[in-house]
XYZ file of C-alpha atoms in Angstrom:
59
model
C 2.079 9.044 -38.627
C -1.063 8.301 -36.370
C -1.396 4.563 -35.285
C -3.407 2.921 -32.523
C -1.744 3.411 -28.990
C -0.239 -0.250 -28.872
C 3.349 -1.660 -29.283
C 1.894 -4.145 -31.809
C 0.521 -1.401 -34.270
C 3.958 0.692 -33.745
C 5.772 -2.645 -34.400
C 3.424 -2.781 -37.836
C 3.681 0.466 -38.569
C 7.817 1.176 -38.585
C 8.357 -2.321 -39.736
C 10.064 -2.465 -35.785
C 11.508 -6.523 -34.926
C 8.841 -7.991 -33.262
C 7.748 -8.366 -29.984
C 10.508 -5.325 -29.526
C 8.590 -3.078 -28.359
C 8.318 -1.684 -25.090
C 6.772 1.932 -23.451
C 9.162 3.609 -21.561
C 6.638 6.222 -20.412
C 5.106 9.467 -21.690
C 4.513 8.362 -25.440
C 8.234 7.398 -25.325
C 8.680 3.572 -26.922
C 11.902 1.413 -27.228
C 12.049 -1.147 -29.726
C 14.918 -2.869 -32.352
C 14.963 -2.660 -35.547
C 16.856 -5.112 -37.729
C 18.620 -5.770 -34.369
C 19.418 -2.284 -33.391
C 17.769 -0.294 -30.520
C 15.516 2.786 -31.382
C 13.836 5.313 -29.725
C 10.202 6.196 -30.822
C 8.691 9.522 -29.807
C 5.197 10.270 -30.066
C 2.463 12.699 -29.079
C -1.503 11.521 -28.440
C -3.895 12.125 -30.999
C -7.316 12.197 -28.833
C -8.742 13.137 -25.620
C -8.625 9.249 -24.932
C -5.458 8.415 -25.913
C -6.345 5.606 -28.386
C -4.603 7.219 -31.106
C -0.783 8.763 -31.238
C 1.001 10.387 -33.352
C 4.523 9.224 -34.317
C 6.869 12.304 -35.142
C 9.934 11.317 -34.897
C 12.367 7.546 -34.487
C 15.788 7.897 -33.180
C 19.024 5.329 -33.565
């Protein structure tokens, strides 16, 4: 799934709690969902890092 590089549109995008979301570093994100903690990997999509990809969202 390929979103803008910002918590808010990851938060949009997986339906995520918001304000939950935080970058833990390397295209790794932390964020709740419904109250429990996920883990959201993802991958960048350009040369300038505006866009990622989201491939995969762990419990």
């Amino acid at each position: 799934m390929k979103v803008k590089n910002h918590t808010t549109a990851i938060e949009n995008a997986l339906h995520l709690d918001a304000g939950s979301c935080k970058h833990e570093g390397n295209f790794h994100f932390s964020a709740t969902l419904n109250g429990h903690r996920v883990l959201v990997n993802a991958e960048p999509e350009d040369d300038e890092q505006e866009y990622i990809t989201i491939y995969s969202m762990e419990l």
